Amino acid sequence: MAKYCCKNCGAELYFDPNLGKLHCEYCDSSYDPSEFEYVPENDAGKAAEKDKTIRQDLSEEEIDKAMAAGMTEEQAQAAAGDAQATDDSTGDLVVYRCPHCGAEVITSKDTAATTCVYCNRAITLEGNLAGSFKPDFIIPFKKTQKEVEAAYWKLCRKSPLTPRTFLNKNNIKKIKGMYVPFWLFSFQGDARVSINAENVRTWRSGDTEYTEVTRFLVKEDVSSGFNRIPVDAVAALDNALMDAVEPFDIGELKPFNPAYLAGFYTQRWDDSADKNESRAKNAAHDALMGFALKKAGTYSSKSVAGESIDWTGQKTESAMMPIWMMHTEYKGKNYIFGMNGQTGKLMGEIPTSMSRIFGVLASTFVISQLVLMIIRVLGVLL
């Protein structure tokens, strides 16, 4: 686990999307994440420092208890080190000790960063992003908590029929900034496309209307290079929703540094690149067909009759993408609201409440009756 401390006052730093830097809330200092070098968890020097920290945190009383149970002091220290991350009985959760308040934080074994539920401070679980799970790139958050909350309020208030659950302030507090892992696919696509095209000409002669249809078979060769097509790498997330929050500006990719994760939730990927390759190629396929149809020229109608595509030069990379997300359960269904943390694009849906429909109709009826009563009273007085 890692935390990033201010070099001036020692307070903990959090990544500020407005500044694009790690920011100290106490002395207002700011630091570029690159100033904090990422060292893998299994680095020997870091492991030694970790052991030193554990020895300092373990009280003499705890050592005495362990030794009374038949452990040597070295075994007690080792057990304390193991307690920093241990699997629970289900095998799906991992227990971490918060480095700030000492509380035990239970999270998914695939989580790479979280927040302590007791002291509400960020915990970066670097071990979950080391080795084969270390991403290549990251796009930092640019949209803030206030911006996403304002966008959510605006969306909910568009309709007077929004369920009250979605307007509850406690519900809005559930909006969390989350780094979602994506695979980035790059390749060259060379396509040979057959296109059915038609020209339709209509004219009249006297009382008779004539229609002439001329059909063509057009063949086009198109090629294009596709650079870093993003596809989300978490099986539990709905692919359609993740596609809806795109696009990301890939030009803003930065080399991965866990300092960007400070203050945000992070999920480690659990869906392999091989399983998601077809999604990237489907997007590239649609683009190639669009290029071919455009190249074919102007006709009354055009459609693809057949195609053959060669994919070459494939390269796969990984990146953490910023998304603000909130899950709300309403009448047995889970609704997801989200915002692209880089561009501000919204996704998700807000349902309609039938009870509020009846409430609006009832209010309308009452108001109309009051208006009629006032009209009648004024008629009598006049």
Short mmCIF file of C-alpha atoms in Angstrom, two decimals:
data_model
loop_
_atom_site.label_atom_id
_atom_site.label_comp_id
_atom_site.label_asym_id
_atom_site.label_seq_id
_atom_site.Cartn_x
_atom_site.Cartn_y
_atom_site.Cartn_z
CA MET A 1 0.00 0.00 0.00
CA ALA A 2 1.22 3.49 -0.68
CA LYS A 3 0.38 7.00 0.36
CA TYR A 4 1.91 10.19 -0.93
CA CYS A 5 2.96 12.84 1.56
CA CYS A 6 3.58 16.57 1.13
CA LYS A 7 7.29 17.37 1.00
CA ASN A 8 6.65 20.60 2.91
CA CYS A 9 4.34 19.67 5.79
CA GLY A 10 4.05 15.88 5.61
CA ALA A 11 0.25 15.80 5.14
CA GLU A 12 -1.26 13.26 2.76
CA LEU A 13 -1.68 14.28 -0.87
CA TYR A 14 -4.66 13.62 -3.14
CA PHE A 15 -4.88 13.99 -6.90
CA ASP A 16 -6.75 17.19 -7.83
CA PRO A 17 -8.43 17.02 -11.30
CA ASN A 18 -8.54 20.83 -11.50
CA LEU A 19 -4.79 21.16 -11.05
CA GLY A 20 -3.81 17.91 -12.69
CA LYS A 21 -1.46 17.42 -9.75
CA LEU A 22 -1.24 15.95 -6.27
CA HIS A 23 -2.44 18.66 -3.89
CA CYS A 24 -1.92 19.28 -0.18
CA GLU A 25 -5.08 20.55 1.51
CA TYR A 26 -3.09 21.96 4.44
CA CYS A 27 -0.23 24.03 2.98
CA ASP A 28 -1.61 24.27 -0.59
CA SER A 29 1.50 22.72 -2.13
CA SER A 30 1.16 20.84 -5.42
CA TYR A 31 3.29 18.15 -7.02
CA ASP A 32 3.37 16.46 -10.39
CA PRO A 33 2.83 12.70 -9.99
CA SER A 34 6.11 12.12 -11.83
CA GLU A 35 7.89 13.49 -8.74
CA PHE A 36 6.89 10.28 -6.94
CA GLU A 37 8.64 7.37 -8.56
CA TYR A 38 6.69 4.13 -8.80
CA VAL A 39 8.60 1.22 -7.26
CA PRO A 40 7.02 -2.28 -7.57
CA GLU A 41 5.89 -3.91 -4.34
CA ASN A 42 8.36 -6.77 -4.70
CA ASP A 43 11.38 -4.47 -4.87
CA ALA A 44 13.89 -5.62 -2.27
CA GLY A 45 14.53 -2.16 -0.84
CA LYS A 46 10.84 -1.47 -0.43
CA ALA A 47 10.25 -4.85 1.15
CA ALA A 48 12.95 -4.09 3.72
CA GLU A 49 11.34 -0.73 4.49
CA LYS A 50 7.98 -2.46 4.83
CA ASP A 51 9.44 -4.94 7.32
CA LYS A 52 10.91 -2.04 9.26
CA THR A 53 7.51 -0.33 9.41
CA ILE A 54 5.82 -3.51 10.61
CA ARG A 55 8.39 -3.96 13.37
CA GLN A 56 7.80 -0.42 14.57
CA ASP A 57 3.99 -0.86 14.55
CA LEU A 58 3.98 -4.17 16.45
CA SER A 59 3.76 -3.54 20.19
CA GLU A 60 5.76 -5.44 22.81
CA GLU A 61 2.48 -6.76 24.23
CA GLU A 62 1.55 -8.25 20.86
CA ILE A 63 4.98 -9.87 20.56
CA ASP A 64 4.68 -11.33 24.08
CA LYS A 65 1.27 -12.80 23.25
CA ALA A 66 2.58 -14.35 20.06
CA MET A 67 5.63 -15.81 21.83
CA ALA A 68 3.41 -17.19 24.61
CA ALA A 69 1.50 -19.02 21.88
CA GLY A 70 4.74 -20.75 20.87
CA MET A 71 6.03 -18.30 18.22
CA THR A 72 9.51 -16.86 18.06
CA GLU A 73 9.80 -13.07 17.77
CA GLU A 74 10.74 -13.48 14.10
CA GLN A 75 7.63 -15.60 13.45
CA ALA A 76 5.46 -13.01 15.18
CA GLN A 77 6.87 -10.27 12.98
CA ALA A 78 6.34 -12.40 9.88
CA ALA A 79 2.74 -13.08 10.91
CA ALA A 80 2.19 -9.36 11.33
CA GLY A 81 3.52 -8.81 7.83
CA ASP A 82 1.17 -11.44 6.44
CA ALA A 83 -1.74 -9.67 8.15
CA GLN A 84 -1.20 -6.71 5.87
CA ALA A 85 -3.02 -8.64 3.13
CA THR A 86 -4.80 -11.93 3.79
CA ASP A 87 -7.49 -13.77 1.88
CA ASP A 88 -10.84 -14.27 3.62
CA SER A 89 -12.75 -17.53 3.74
CA THR A 90 -14.59 -16.82 0.48
CA GLY A 91 -11.43 -16.33 -1.51
CA ASP A 92 -12.99 -13.26 -3.21
CA LEU A 93 -12.08 -10.63 -0.63
CA VAL A 94 -8.78 -9.40 0.76
CA VAL A 95 -8.25 -7.70 4.13
CA TYR A 96 -5.79 -4.78 4.22
CA ARG A 97 -4.68 -2.75 7.20
CA CYS A 98 -5.19 0.98 6.66
CA PRO A 99 -1.79 2.70 6.99
CA HIS A 100 -3.46 5.83 8.41
CA CYS A 101 -5.75 4.65 11.22
CA GLY A 102 -4.89 0.96 11.48
CA ALA A 103 -8.43 -0.23 10.67
CA GLU A 104 -8.93 -3.35 8.59
CA VAL A 105 -10.23 -2.56 5.13
CA ILE A 106 -12.03 -5.35 3.28
CA THR A 107 -12.06 -5.07 -0.50
CA SER A 108 -12.17 -7.21 -3.62
CA LYS A 109 -8.95 -9.01 -4.40
CA ASP A 110 -9.11 -7.26 -7.80
CA THR A 111 -9.22 -3.76 -6.28
CA ALA A 112 -6.07 -1.68 -6.71
CA ALA A 113 -7.07 1.45 -4.77
CA THR A 114 -9.86 2.25 -2.33
CA THR A 115 -10.87 4.50 0.57
CA CYS A 116 -10.84 3.52 4.22
CA VAL A 117 -14.44 3.38 5.47
CA TYR A 118 -13.29 4.52 8.92
CA CYS A 119 -11.03 7.51 8.28
CA ASN A 120 -12.14 8.14 4.66
CA ARG A 121 -8.54 8.39 3.50
CA ALA A 122 -7.17 6.97 0.28
CA ILE A 123 -5.40 3.62 0.19
CA THR A 124 -3.41 2.62 -2.88
CA LEU A 125 -2.84 -1.13 -2.99
CA GLU A 126 0.26 -1.08 -5.17
CA GLY A 127 0.74 -4.82 -5.00
CA ASN A 128 -2.39 -5.30 -7.11
CA LEU A 129 -0.90 -3.22 -9.91
CA ALA A 130 2.61 -4.63 -9.86
CA GLY A 131 4.13 -7.19 -12.19
CA SER A 132 1.81 -8.54 -14.85
CA PHE A 133 -1.02 -6.29 -13.60
CA LYS A 134 0.84 -3.01 -13.98
CA PRO A 135 -0.95 -0.85 -16.61
CA ASP A 136 1.00 0.85 -19.38
CA PHE A 137 -0.86 4.16 -19.31
CA ILE A 138 -3.37 6.28 -17.42
CA ILE A 139 -5.64 9.21 -18.30
CA PRO A 140 -5.98 11.38 -15.16
CA PHE A 141 -9.31 12.77 -13.96
CA LYS A 142 -10.13 16.25 -15.27
CA LYS A 143 -13.76 16.51 -14.10
CA THR A 144 -14.26 17.16 -10.38
CA GLN A 145 -16.77 15.80 -7.86
CA LYS A 146 -18.67 19.11 -7.93
CA GLU A 147 -18.95 19.03 -11.71
CA VAL A 148 -20.33 15.50 -11.82
CA GLU A 149 -22.82 16.23 -9.02
CA ALA A 150 -24.04 19.35 -10.86
CA ALA A 151 -24.48 17.35 -14.07
CA TYR A 152 -26.39 14.65 -12.18
CA TRP A 153 -28.74 17.23 -10.57
CA LYS A 154 -29.40 18.80 -13.96
CA LEU A 155 -30.21 15.40 -15.49
CA CYS A 156 -32.59 14.46 -12.66
CA ARG A 157 -34.38 17.80 -12.67
CA LYS A 158 -35.17 17.64 -16.38
CA SER A 159 -38.27 15.66 -15.45
CA PRO A 160 -40.71 16.21 -12.57
CA LEU A 161 -41.26 12.44 -12.63
CA THR A 162 -37.78 11.48 -11.37
CA PRO A 163 -38.14 9.10 -8.38
CA ARG A 164 -37.34 10.72 -5.05
CA THR A 165 -34.67 8.06 -4.40
CA PHE A 166 -32.54 9.59 -7.14
CA LEU A 167 -32.93 13.09 -5.66
CA ASN A 168 -31.85 12.05 -2.18
CA LYS A 169 -28.63 13.81 -1.13
CA ASN A 170 -27.34 10.63 0.49
CA ASN A 171 -27.77 8.87 -2.84
CA ILE A 172 -25.76 11.54 -4.64
CA LYS A 173 -22.93 11.00 -2.18
CA LYS A 174 -22.57 7.53 -3.69
CA ILE A 175 -21.02 9.01 -6.83
CA LYS A 176 -17.43 7.78 -6.82
CA GLY A 177 -14.44 8.51 -9.00
CA MET A 178 -13.17 5.22 -10.37
CA TYR A 179 -10.30 4.25 -12.63
CA VAL A 180 -11.54 1.51 -14.96
CA PRO A 181 -8.99 -0.68 -16.78
CA PHE A 182 -9.16 -0.76 -20.56
CA TRP A 183 -7.31 -2.72 -23.20
CA LEU A 184 -5.94 -0.61 -26.07
CA PHE A 185 -5.80 -2.38 -29.42
CA SER A 186 -3.74 -1.15 -32.39
CA PHE A 187 -3.61 -2.83 -35.81
CA GLN A 188 -3.75 -2.31 -39.57
CA GLY A 189 -6.91 -3.25 -41.47
CA ASP A 190 -6.89 -3.97 -45.23
CA ALA A 191 -10.34 -4.65 -46.67
CA ARG A 192 -11.74 -5.72 -50.05
CA VAL A 193 -15.40 -4.74 -50.12
CA SER A 194 -18.22 -5.58 -52.56
CA ILE A 195 -21.04 -3.03 -52.59
CA ASN A 196 -24.55 -3.29 -54.05
CA ALA A 197 -25.52 0.15 -55.36
CA GLU A 198 -28.66 1.45 -57.00
CA ASN A 199 -29.65 4.57 -58.91
CA VAL A 200 -33.38 5.26 -59.07
CA ARG A 201 -34.85 7.69 -61.63
CA THR A 202 -38.56 8.61 -61.69
CA TRP A 203 -40.44 10.64 -64.27
CA ARG A 204 -43.99 11.19 -65.59
CA SER A 205 -45.35 11.08 -69.09
CA GLY A 206 -48.95 12.14 -69.24
CA ASP A 207 -50.85 10.26 -66.58
CA THR A 208 -48.18 7.58 -66.29
CA GLU A 209 -45.30 7.58 -63.78
CA TYR A 210 -42.19 5.64 -64.70
CA THR A 211 -39.40 4.42 -62.44
CA GLU A 212 -36.03 3.22 -63.71
CA VAL A 213 -33.72 1.28 -61.34
CA THR A 214 -30.12 0.73 -62.36
CA ARG A 215 -28.09 -1.68 -60.24
CA PHE A 216 -24.30 -1.81 -59.88
CA LEU A 217 -21.77 -4.05 -58.16
CA VAL A 218 -18.95 -1.81 -56.94
CA LYS A 219 -15.69 -3.18 -55.54
CA GLU A 220 -13.43 -1.06 -53.36
CA ASP A 221 -10.16 -1.64 -51.54
CA VAL A 222 -9.72 0.36 -48.35
CA SER A 223 -7.00 0.38 -45.72
CA SER A 224 -6.59 2.12 -42.39
CA GLY A 225 -4.41 2.00 -39.32
CA PHE A 226 -6.26 1.92 -35.99
CA ASN A 227 -4.43 3.28 -32.98
CA ARG A 228 -5.35 2.30 -29.42
CA ILE A 229 -9.02 1.42 -29.69
CA PRO A 230 -10.20 1.22 -26.03
CA VAL A 231 -12.23 -1.71 -24.71
CA ASP A 232 -13.09 -2.04 -21.01
CA ALA A 233 -11.47 -4.98 -19.20
CA VAL A 234 -13.91 -5.62 -16.30
CA ALA A 235 -16.36 -8.48 -16.86
CA ALA A 236 -18.95 -7.15 -14.38
CA LEU A 237 -19.37 -3.81 -16.19
CA ASP A 238 -22.00 -3.53 -18.92
CA ASN A 239 -20.20 -3.23 -22.27
CA ALA A 240 -22.90 -1.00 -23.77
CA LEU A 241 -22.60 1.47 -20.89
CA MET A 242 -18.82 1.53 -21.14
CA ASP A 243 -19.05 2.10 -24.90
CA ALA A 244 -21.54 4.92 -24.24
CA VAL A 245 -19.10 6.84 -22.03
CA GLU A 246 -16.50 6.94 -24.81
CA PRO A 247 -14.64 8.46 -26.55
CA PHE A 248 -11.54 9.25 -24.53
CA ASP A 249 -8.87 11.60 -25.83
CA ILE A 250 -6.10 9.03 -26.25
CA GLY A 251 -3.66 11.84 -26.94
CA GLU A 252 -3.71 12.61 -23.19
CA LEU A 253 -2.41 9.20 -22.14
CA LYS A 254 0.38 9.38 -19.59
CA PRO A 255 2.81 6.68 -18.43
CA PHE A 256 1.21 4.85 -15.52
CA ASN A 257 2.03 6.11 -12.05
CA PRO A 258 -0.05 5.01 -9.03
CA ALA A 259 0.21 8.56 -7.62
CA TYR A 260 -2.70 9.44 -9.97
CA LEU A 261 -4.87 6.92 -8.09
CA ALA A 262 -4.69 8.79 -4.77
CA GLY A 263 -8.24 9.58 -3.63
CA PHE A 264 -10.00 7.41 -6.22
CA TYR A 265 -11.30 3.87 -6.43
CA THR A 266 -9.53 1.53 -8.83
CA GLN A 267 -10.51 -1.83 -10.26
CA ARG A 268 -7.99 -4.33 -11.60
CA TRP A 269 -8.88 -6.00 -14.91
CA ASP A 270 -10.40 -9.47 -14.84
CA ASP A 271 -11.37 -9.82 -18.52
CA SER A 272 -8.52 -10.90 -20.78
CA ALA A 273 -7.39 -9.05 -23.89
CA ASP A 274 -8.08 -12.13 -26.03
CA LYS A 275 -11.76 -12.11 -25.04
CA ASN A 276 -12.11 -8.42 -25.93
CA GLU A 277 -10.15 -8.31 -29.17
CA SER A 278 -13.30 -8.96 -31.24
CA ARG A 279 -14.98 -5.84 -29.78
CA ALA A 280 -12.14 -3.65 -31.00
CA LYS A 281 -12.14 -5.30 -34.42
CA ASN A 282 -15.92 -4.90 -34.71
CA ALA A 283 -15.48 -1.14 -34.23
CA ALA A 284 -12.66 -1.10 -36.79
CA HIS A 285 -14.75 -3.20 -39.19
CA ASP A 286 -17.61 -0.68 -39.07
CA ALA A 287 -15.17 2.13 -39.77
CA LEU A 288 -13.67 0.31 -42.79
CA MET A 289 -17.15 -0.39 -44.22
CA GLY A 290 -17.98 3.30 -43.81
CA PHE A 291 -14.79 4.26 -45.67
CA ALA A 292 -15.66 1.84 -48.51
CA LEU A 293 -19.25 3.08 -48.88
CA LYS A 294 -18.05 6.67 -48.99
CA LYS A 295 -15.35 5.86 -51.54
CA ALA A 296 -17.89 4.05 -53.79
CA GLY A 297 -19.44 7.38 -54.82
CA THR A 298 -22.95 8.82 -54.97
CA TYR A 299 -25.92 6.51 -55.57
CA SER A 300 -29.56 6.46 -54.53
CA SER A 301 -28.71 3.62 -52.15
CA LYS A 302 -25.67 1.53 -51.19
CA SER A 303 -25.12 -1.55 -49.03
CA VAL A 304 -22.24 -3.90 -48.32
CA ALA A 305 -22.65 -7.23 -50.12
CA GLY A 306 -19.47 -8.86 -48.84
CA GLU A 307 -16.02 -8.17 -47.49
CA SER A 308 -12.65 -9.72 -46.74
CA ILE A 309 -10.36 -8.13 -44.15
CA ASP A 310 -6.74 -8.80 -43.23
CA TRP A 311 -5.60 -7.64 -39.80
CA THR A 312 -1.87 -7.11 -39.35
CA GLY A 313 0.59 -5.40 -37.00
CA GLN A 314 -1.50 -5.98 -33.89
CA LYS A 315 -0.34 -4.46 -30.59
CA THR A 316 -2.11 -4.62 -27.24
CA GLU A 317 -1.57 -2.19 -24.36
CA SER A 318 -3.45 -1.37 -21.15
CA ALA A 319 -4.63 1.86 -19.56
CA MET A 320 -6.65 3.13 -16.60
CA MET A 321 -9.51 5.41 -17.68
CA PRO A 322 -11.33 7.91 -15.38
CA ILE A 323 -15.07 7.44 -14.85
CA TRP A 324 -17.42 8.91 -12.23
CA MET A 325 -20.00 6.25 -11.42
CA MET A 326 -23.02 5.68 -9.22
CA HIS A 327 -25.22 2.59 -8.79
CA THR A 328 -28.80 3.05 -7.55
CA GLU A 329 -31.22 0.20 -6.90
CA TYR A 330 -34.85 1.07 -7.63
CA LYS A 331 -37.74 -1.43 -7.63
CA GLY A 332 -35.43 -4.41 -8.00
CA LYS A 333 -33.40 -2.97 -10.89
CA ASN A 334 -29.88 -1.53 -10.76
CA TYR A 335 -29.50 1.83 -12.52
CA ILE A 336 -26.06 3.19 -13.38
CA PHE A 337 -25.21 6.86 -13.81
CA GLY A 338 -21.78 7.75 -15.03
CA MET A 339 -19.62 10.50 -16.44
CA ASN A 340 -16.43 10.33 -18.46
CA GLY A 341 -13.94 11.78 -15.99
CA GLN A 342 -11.90 13.30 -18.80
CA THR A 343 -14.48 14.72 -21.24
CA GLY A 344 -17.64 15.04 -19.11
CA LYS A 345 -19.77 12.86 -21.41
CA LEU A 346 -22.73 11.35 -19.52
CA MET A 347 -24.12 7.83 -19.63
CA GLY A 348 -26.93 5.96 -17.92
CA GLU A 349 -30.64 6.43 -17.40
CA ILE A 350 -33.00 7.90 -14.79
CA PRO A 351 -36.33 6.04 -14.51
CA THR A 352 -39.83 7.53 -14.23
CA SER A 353 -41.87 7.12 -11.05
CA MET A 354 -45.52 6.13 -11.54
CA SER A 355 -46.39 7.46 -8.08
CA ARG A 356 -44.99 10.85 -9.07
CA ILE A 357 -47.06 10.76 -12.28
CA PHE A 358 -50.19 10.33 -10.17
CA GLY A 359 -48.92 13.05 -7.83
CA VAL A 360 -48.43 15.48 -10.70
CA LEU A 361 -51.90 14.66 -12.10
CA ALA A 362 -53.47 15.12 -8.68
CA SER A 363 -51.71 18.44 -8.19
CA THR A 364 -52.84 19.57 -11.63
CA PHE A 365 -56.43 18.61 -10.82
CA VAL A 366 -56.37 20.47 -7.49
CA ILE A 367 -54.90 23.60 -9.10
CA SER A 368 -57.49 23.51 -11.90
CA GLN A 369 -60.31 23.21 -9.35
CA LEU A 370 -58.95 26.17 -7.40
CA VAL A 371 -58.77 28.25 -10.58
CA LEU A 372 -62.36 27.34 -11.47
CA MET A 373 -63.54 28.22 -7.96
CA ILE A 374 -61.80 31.60 -8.12
CA ILE A 375 -63.41 32.28 -11.51
CA ARG A 376 -66.85 31.43 -10.13
CA VAL A 377 -66.35 33.68 -7.06
CA LEU A 378 -65.20 36.55 -9.23
CA GLY A 379 -68.22 35.99 -11.52
CA VAL A 380 -70.60 36.26 -8.56
CA LEU A 381 -68.89 39.41 -7.25
CA LEU A 382 -68.98 41.08 -10.63
#
